[in-house]
Short mmCIF file of C-alpha atoms and ligand atoms in Angstrom, two decimals:
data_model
loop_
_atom_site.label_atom_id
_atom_site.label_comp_id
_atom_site.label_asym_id
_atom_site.label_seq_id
_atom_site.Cartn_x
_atom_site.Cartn_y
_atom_site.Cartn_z
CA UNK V 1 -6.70 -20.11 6.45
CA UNK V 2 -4.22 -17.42 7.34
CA UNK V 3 -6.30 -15.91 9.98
CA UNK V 4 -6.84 -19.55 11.40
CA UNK V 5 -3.63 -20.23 11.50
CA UNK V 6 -2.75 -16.28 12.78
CA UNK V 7 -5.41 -16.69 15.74
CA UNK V 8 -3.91 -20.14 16.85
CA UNK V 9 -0.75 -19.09 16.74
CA UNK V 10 -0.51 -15.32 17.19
CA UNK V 11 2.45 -14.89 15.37
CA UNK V 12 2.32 -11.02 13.53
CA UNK V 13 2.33 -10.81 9.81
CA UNK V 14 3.62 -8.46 7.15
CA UNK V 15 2.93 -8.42 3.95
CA UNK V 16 4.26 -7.64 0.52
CA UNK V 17 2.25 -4.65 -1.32
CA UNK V 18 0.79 -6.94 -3.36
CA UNK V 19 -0.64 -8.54 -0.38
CA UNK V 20 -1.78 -5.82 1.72
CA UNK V 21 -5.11 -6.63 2.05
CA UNK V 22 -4.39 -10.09 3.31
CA UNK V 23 -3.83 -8.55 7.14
CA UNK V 24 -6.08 -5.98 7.66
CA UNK V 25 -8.20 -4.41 10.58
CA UNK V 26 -6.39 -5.29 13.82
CA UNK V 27 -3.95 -7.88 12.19
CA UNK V 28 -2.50 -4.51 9.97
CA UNK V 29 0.98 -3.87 10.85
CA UNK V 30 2.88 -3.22 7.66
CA UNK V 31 3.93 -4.07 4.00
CA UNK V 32 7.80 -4.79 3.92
CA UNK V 33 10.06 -3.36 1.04
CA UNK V 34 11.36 -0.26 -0.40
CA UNK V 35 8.60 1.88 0.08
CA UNK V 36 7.07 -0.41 3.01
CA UNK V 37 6.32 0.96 6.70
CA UNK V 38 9.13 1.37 8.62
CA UNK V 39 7.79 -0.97 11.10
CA UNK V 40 7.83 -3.76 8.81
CA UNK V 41 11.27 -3.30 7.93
CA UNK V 42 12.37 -2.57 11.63
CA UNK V 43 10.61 -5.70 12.18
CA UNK V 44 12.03 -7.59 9.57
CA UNK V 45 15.80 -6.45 10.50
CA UNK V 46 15.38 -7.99 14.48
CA UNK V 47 13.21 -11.13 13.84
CA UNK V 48 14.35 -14.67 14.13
CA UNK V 49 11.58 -16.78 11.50
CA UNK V 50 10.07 -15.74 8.29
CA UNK V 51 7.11 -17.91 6.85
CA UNK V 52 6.98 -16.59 3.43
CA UNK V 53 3.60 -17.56 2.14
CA UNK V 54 3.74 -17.18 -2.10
CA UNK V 55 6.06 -14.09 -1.89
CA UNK V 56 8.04 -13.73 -4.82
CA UNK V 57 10.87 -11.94 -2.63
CA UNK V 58 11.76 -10.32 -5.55
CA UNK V 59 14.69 -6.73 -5.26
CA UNK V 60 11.72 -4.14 -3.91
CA UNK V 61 11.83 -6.42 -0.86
CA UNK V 62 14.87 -8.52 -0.13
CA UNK V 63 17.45 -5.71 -1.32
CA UNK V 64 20.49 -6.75 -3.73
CA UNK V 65 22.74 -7.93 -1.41
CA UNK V 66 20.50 -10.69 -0.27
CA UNK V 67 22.79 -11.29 2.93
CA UNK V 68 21.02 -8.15 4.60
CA UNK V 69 17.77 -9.09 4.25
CA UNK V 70 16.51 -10.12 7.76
CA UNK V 71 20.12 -11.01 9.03
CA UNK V 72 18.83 -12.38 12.16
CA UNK V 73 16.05 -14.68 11.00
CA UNK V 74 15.56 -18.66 9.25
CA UNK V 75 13.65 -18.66 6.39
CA UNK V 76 10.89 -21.06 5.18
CA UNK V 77 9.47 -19.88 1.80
CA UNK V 78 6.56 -21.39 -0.14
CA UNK V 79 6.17 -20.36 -3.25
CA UNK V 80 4.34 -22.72 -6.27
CA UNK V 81 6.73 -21.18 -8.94
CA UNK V 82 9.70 -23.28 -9.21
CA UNK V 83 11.34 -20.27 -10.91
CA UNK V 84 11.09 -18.33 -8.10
CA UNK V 85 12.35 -20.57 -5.73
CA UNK V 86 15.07 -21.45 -7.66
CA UNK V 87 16.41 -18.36 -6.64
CA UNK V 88 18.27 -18.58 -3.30
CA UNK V 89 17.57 -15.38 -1.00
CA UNK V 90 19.44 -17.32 1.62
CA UNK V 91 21.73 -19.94 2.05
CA UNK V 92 20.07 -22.06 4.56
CA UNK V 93 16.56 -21.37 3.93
CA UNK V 94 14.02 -24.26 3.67
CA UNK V 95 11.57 -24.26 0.71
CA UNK V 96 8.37 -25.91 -0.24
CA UNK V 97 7.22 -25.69 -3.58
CA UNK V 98 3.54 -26.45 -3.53
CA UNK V 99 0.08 -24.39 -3.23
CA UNK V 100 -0.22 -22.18 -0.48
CA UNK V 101 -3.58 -23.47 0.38
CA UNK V 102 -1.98 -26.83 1.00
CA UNK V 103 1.08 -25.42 2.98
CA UNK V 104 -1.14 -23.05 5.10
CA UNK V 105 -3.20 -27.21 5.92
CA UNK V 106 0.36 -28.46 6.76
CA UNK V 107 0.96 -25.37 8.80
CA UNK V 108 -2.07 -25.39 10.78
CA UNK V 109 -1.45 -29.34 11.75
CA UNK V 110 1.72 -28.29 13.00
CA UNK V 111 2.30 -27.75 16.88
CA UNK V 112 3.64 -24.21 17.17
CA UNK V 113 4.53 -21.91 19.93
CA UNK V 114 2.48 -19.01 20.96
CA UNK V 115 3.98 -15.85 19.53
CA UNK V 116 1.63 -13.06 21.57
CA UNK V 117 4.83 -11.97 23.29
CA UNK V 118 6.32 -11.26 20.20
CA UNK V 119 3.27 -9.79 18.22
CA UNK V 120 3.07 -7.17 21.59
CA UNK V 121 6.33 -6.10 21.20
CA UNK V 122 5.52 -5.42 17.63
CA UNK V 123 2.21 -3.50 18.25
CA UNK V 124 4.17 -1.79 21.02
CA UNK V 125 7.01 -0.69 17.87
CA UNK V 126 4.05 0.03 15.62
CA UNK V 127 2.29 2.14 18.37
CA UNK V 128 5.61 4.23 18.86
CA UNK V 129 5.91 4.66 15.09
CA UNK V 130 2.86 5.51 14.43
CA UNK V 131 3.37 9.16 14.02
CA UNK V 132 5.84 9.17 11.87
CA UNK V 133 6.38 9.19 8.32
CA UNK V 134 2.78 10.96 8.06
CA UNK V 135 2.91 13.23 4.87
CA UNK V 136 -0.37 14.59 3.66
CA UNK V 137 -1.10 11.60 0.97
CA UNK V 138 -1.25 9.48 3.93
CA UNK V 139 -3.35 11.79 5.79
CA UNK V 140 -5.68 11.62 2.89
CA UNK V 141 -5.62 8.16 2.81
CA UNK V 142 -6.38 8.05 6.32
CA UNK V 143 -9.10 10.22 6.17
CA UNK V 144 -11.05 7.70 3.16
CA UNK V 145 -10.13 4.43 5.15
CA UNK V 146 -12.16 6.36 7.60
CA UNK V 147 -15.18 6.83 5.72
CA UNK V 148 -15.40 3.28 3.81
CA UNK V 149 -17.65 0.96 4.79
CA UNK V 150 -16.90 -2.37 5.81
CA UNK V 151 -15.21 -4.71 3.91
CA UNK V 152 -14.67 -2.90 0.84
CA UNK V 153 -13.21 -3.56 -2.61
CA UNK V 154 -10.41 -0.81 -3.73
CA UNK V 155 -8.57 -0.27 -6.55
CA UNK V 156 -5.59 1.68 -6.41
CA UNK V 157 -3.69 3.46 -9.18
CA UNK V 158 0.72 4.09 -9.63
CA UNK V 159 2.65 6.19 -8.21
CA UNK V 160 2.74 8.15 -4.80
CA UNK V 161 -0.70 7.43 -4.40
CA UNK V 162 -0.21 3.77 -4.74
CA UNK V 163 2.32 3.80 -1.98
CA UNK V 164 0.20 6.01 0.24
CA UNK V 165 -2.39 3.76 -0.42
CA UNK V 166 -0.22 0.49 0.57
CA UNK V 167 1.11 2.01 3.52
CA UNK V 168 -1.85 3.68 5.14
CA UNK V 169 -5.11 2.22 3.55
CA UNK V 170 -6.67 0.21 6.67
CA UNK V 171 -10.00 -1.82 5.85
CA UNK V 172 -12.47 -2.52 8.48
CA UNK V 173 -13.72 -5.97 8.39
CA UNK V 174 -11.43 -8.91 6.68
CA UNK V 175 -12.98 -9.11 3.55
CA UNK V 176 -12.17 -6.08 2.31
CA UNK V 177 -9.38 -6.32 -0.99
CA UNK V 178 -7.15 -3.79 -2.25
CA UNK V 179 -6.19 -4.57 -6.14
CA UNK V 180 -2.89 -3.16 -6.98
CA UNK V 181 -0.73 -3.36 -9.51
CA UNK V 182 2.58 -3.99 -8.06
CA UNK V 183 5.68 -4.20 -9.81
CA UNK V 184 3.72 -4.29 -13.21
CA UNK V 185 3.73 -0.61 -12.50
CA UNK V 186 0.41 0.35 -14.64
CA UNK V 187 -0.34 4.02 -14.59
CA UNK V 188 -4.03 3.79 -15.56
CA UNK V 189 -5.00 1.00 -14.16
CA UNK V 190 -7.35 1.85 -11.16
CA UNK V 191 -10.39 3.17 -13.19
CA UNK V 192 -10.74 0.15 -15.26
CA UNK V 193 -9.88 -2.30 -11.99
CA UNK V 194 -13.06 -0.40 -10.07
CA UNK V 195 -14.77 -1.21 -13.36
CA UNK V 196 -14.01 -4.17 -13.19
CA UNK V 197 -14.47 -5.23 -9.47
CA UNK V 198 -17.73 -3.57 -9.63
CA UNK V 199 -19.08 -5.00 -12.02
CA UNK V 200 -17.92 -8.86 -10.81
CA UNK V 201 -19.62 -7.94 -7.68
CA UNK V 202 -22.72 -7.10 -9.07
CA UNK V 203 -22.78 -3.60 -9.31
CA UNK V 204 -21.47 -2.64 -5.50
CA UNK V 205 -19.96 0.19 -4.55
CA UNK V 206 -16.64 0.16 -5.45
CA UNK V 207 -13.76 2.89 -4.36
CA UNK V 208 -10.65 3.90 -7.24
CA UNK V 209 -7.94 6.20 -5.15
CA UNK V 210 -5.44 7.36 -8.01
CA UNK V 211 -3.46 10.13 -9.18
CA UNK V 212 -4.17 12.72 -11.12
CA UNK V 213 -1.34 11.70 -13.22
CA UNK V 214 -3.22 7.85 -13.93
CA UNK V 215 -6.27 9.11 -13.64
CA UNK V 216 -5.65 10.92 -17.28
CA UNK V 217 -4.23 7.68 -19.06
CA UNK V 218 -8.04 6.38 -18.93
CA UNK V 219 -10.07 9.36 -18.00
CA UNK V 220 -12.60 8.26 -21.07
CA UNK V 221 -13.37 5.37 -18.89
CA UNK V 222 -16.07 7.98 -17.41
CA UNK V 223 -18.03 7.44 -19.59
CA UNK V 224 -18.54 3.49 -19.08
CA UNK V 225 -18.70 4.50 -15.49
CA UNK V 226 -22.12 6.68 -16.77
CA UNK V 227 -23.26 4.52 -19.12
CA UNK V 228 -23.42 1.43 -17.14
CA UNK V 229 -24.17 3.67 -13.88
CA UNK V 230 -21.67 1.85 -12.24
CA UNK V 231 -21.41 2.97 -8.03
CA UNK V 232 -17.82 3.96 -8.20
CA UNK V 233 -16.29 6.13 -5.85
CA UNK V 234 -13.35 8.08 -7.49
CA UNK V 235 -11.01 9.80 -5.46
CA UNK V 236 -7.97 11.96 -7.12
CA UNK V 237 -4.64 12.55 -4.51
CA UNK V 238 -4.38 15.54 -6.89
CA UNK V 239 -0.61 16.82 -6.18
CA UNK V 240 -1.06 18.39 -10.04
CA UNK V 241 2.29 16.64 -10.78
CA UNK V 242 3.32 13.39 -11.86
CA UNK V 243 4.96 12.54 -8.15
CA UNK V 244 7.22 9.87 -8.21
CA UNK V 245 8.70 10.89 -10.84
CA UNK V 246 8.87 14.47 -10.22
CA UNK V 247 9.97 13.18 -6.62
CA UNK V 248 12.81 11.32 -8.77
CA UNK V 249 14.05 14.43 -10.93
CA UNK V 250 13.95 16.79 -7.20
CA UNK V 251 16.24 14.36 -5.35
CA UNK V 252 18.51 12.54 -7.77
CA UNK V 253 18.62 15.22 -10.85
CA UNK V 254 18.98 18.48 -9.62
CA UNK V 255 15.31 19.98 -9.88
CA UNK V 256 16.25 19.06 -13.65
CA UNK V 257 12.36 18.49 -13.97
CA UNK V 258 10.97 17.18 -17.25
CA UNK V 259 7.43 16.87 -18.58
CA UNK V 260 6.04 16.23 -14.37
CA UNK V 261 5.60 19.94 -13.53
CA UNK V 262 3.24 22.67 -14.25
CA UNK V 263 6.46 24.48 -16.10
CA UNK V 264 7.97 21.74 -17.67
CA UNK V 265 5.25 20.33 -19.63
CA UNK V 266 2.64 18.49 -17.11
CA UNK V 267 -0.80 20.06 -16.18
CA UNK V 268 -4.14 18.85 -15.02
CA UNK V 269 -7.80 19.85 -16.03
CA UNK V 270 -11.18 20.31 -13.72
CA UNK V 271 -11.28 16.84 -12.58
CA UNK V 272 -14.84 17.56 -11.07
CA UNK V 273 -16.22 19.78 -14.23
CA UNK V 274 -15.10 17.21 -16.40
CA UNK V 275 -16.83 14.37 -14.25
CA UNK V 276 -19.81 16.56 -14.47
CA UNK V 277 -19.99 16.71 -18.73
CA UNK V 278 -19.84 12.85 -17.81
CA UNK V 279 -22.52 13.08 -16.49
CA UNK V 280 -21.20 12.29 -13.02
CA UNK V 281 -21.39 14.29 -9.82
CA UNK V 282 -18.31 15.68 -9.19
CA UNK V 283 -16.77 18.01 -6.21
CA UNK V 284 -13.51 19.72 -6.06
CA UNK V 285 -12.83 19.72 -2.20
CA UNK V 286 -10.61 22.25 -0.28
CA UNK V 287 -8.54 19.92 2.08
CA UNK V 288 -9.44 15.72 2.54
CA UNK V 289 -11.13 16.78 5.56
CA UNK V 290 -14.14 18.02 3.31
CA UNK V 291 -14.88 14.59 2.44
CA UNK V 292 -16.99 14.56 5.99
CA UNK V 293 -19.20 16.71 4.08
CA UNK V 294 -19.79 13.66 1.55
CA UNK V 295 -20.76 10.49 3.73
CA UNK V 296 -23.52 9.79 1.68
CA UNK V 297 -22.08 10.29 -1.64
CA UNK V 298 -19.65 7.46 -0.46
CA UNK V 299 -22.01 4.90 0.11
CA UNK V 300 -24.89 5.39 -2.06
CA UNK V 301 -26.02 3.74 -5.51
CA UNK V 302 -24.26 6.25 -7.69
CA UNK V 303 -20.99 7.18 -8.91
CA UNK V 304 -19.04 10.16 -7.95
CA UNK V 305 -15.75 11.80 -8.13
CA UNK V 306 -14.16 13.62 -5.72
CA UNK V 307 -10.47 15.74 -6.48
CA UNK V 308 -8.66 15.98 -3.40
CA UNK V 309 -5.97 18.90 -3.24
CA UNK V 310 -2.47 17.74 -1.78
CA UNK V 311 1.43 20.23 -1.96
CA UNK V 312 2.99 20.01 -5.35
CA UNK V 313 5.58 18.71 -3.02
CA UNK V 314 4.07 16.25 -1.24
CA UNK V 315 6.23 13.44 0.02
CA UNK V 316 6.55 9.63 0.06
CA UNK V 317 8.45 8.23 2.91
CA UNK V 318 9.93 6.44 4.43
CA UNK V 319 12.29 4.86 1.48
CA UNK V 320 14.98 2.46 1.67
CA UNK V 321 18.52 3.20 0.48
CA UNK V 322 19.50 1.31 -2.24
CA UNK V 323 22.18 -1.79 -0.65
CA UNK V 324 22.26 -0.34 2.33
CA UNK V 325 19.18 -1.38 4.67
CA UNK V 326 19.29 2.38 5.89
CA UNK V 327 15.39 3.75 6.12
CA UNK V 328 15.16 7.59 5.31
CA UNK V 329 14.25 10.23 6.71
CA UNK V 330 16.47 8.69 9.68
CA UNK V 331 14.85 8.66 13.04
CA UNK V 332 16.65 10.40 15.83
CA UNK V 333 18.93 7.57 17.40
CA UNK V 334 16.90 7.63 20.70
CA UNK V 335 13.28 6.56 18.86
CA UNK V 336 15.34 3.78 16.44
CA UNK V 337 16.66 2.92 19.97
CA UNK V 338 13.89 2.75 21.98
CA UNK V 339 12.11 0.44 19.17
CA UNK V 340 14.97 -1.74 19.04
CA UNK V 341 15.02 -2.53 22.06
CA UNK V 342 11.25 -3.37 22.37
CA UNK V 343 12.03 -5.59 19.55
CA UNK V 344 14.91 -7.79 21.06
CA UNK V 345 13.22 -7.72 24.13
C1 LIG R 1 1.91 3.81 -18.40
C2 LIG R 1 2.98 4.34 -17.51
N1 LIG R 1 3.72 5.42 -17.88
C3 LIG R 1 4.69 5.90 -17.09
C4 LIG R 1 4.95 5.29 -15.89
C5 LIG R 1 6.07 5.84 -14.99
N2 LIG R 1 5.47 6.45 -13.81
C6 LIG R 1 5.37 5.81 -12.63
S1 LIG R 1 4.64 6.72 -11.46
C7 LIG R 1 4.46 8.03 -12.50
C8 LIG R 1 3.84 9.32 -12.02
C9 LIG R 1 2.46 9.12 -11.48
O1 LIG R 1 1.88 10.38 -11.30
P1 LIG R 1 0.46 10.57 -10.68
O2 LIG R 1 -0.52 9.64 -11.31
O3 LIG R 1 0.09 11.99 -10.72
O4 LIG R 1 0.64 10.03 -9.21
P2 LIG R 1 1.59 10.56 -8.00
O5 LIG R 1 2.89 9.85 -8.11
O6 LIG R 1 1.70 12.05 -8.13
O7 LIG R 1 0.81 10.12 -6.79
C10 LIG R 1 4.99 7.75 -13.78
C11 LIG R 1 5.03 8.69 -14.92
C12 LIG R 1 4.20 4.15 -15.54
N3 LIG R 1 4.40 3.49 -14.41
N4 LIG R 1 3.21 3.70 -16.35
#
């Protein structure tokens, strides 16, 4: 019903994480929030409506000082949790509480304006964007959207990778679904969600993209994966630290690092030798550009792991400030410019 109601009406969406796989393909231009694109938040700062379809707006993407979120824009929310609309993000905002099947109905009954204009201006922002922000997780994740087949289900674990994943992971097809864990914050949690999505699907491929970090919490999950001979794809963004929270102890504590590094208590094994005692084929690749090497691998009947090197010091950006609505890295003026003025075009 979204896509009906996105084709009549053309007006762009963003998403929350959680929701990322709601707009893929050609209707992918961003998540919103903390660690969202910077697109999406650009986007967010110049518009004048927000439809919020069962977002829970919660801090990650509406900021503490609610009064900065979106300063330009009205807001309608739906959301069937009276709880959560209970909370006011703005003063003036209009809320239904009911199903969002039954709002997207009302929606689609409605007479609304065409919004291509608007979505242009925001595929022309996107398209000067595009290029930045790029650090070699989303690279990686590039490279496996790439080599997916359509419409696939992927599970995605915490951390960096999760992020990466959110930001960059584009699905051919509309079906596809990403399951993430969101704010529950689960480090762990993609092996057994591939388990599970694969086997609900009756035994289809099915793709886990994780740290190497999570990918330890549950790593005796391989042998299910054997056992059953389940098809899932395992891929390891193997930094060979705990990221975010190495990322954490780098910027905010003084290299101060603590049980995330190689020298203060954090390692990782043979990822692919210890597939292979699974009983599971297993590759430890150079560079994500070796995956090439692997198309078949990635679509057959069988499961497989691949460990995927990436810099101990790999980055996640863009981030935004705490209270402030300022995106890091900042831009140089004359790119933030340029987009802004597509946007208020
Ligand atoms: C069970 C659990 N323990 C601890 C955390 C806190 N935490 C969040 S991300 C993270 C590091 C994840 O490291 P890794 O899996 O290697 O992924 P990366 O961030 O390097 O991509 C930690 C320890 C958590 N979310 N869940």
């Amino acid at each position: 019903m979204l896509h009906s109601f996105v084709e009549k009406t053309n007006i762009p969406i963003l998403t929350t994480m959680n929701a990322v796989d709601l707009a893929q393909g050609n209707l992918h231009i961003g998540f919103i929030g903390t660690h969202g694109n910077r697109v999406a938040n650009m986007i967010l700062n110049e518009c004048d409506l927000i439809i919020s379809v069962g977002a829970r707006l919660g801090i990650r993407q509406v900021g503490r000082t609610t009064s900065k979120f979106a300063p330009k824009a009205d807001l309608v929310r739906c959301d069937i949790d009276e709880y959560e609309l209970s909370r006011n993000i703005k003063d003036d905002e209009k809320k239904y509480q009911t199903d969002a099947r039954d709002f997207m109905r009302m929606l689609l009954d409605e007479e609304v304006p065409n919004y291509s204009a608007w979505k242009s201006q925001c595929l022309e922002a996107k398209e000067i964007l595009k290029d930045y922000d790029k650090q070699p997780g989303n690279m990686a994740v590039e490279k496996i959207s790439s080599m997916l087949p359509e419409n696939p289900v992927v599970s995605v674990d915490v951390g960096m990778n999760q992020c990466w994943c959110a930001q960059s992971l584009v699905l051919r097809g509309k079906k596809g679904r990403i399951h993430i864990s969101g704010g529950y914050g689960i480090m762990g949690c993609g092996l057994p969600y591939a388990i599970g999505s694969c086997i609900s699907a009756g035994n289809q491929p099915s793709y886990c993209i994780t740290g190497d970090g999570g990918f330890q919490m549950n790593i005796q999950e391989l042998e299910t994966v054997k056992r059953e001979n389940l098809p899932i794809k395992i891929f390891i963004l193997n930094n060979r630290v705990l990221g975010k929270i190495s990322e954490t102890q780098h910027f905010d504590n003084d290299d101060r690092f603590a049980a995330t590094t190689k020298e203060s208590g954090y390692t990782v094994p043979e990822f692919s030798r210890i597939a292979e005692a699974y009983g599971i084929r297993g590759v430890k690749l150079r560079n994500y550009d070796e995956l090439e090497r692997y198309k078949e691998w990635i679509v057959d009947k069988m499961p497989c792991l691949f460990d995927i090197p990436l810099p101990e010091n790999s980055l996640l950006t863009p981030k935004i400030k705490f209270e402030t609505q300022m995106i890091r890295p900042e831009l140089d003026s004359s790119v933030i410019n340029i987009v802004n003025e597509i946007l208020r075009r």
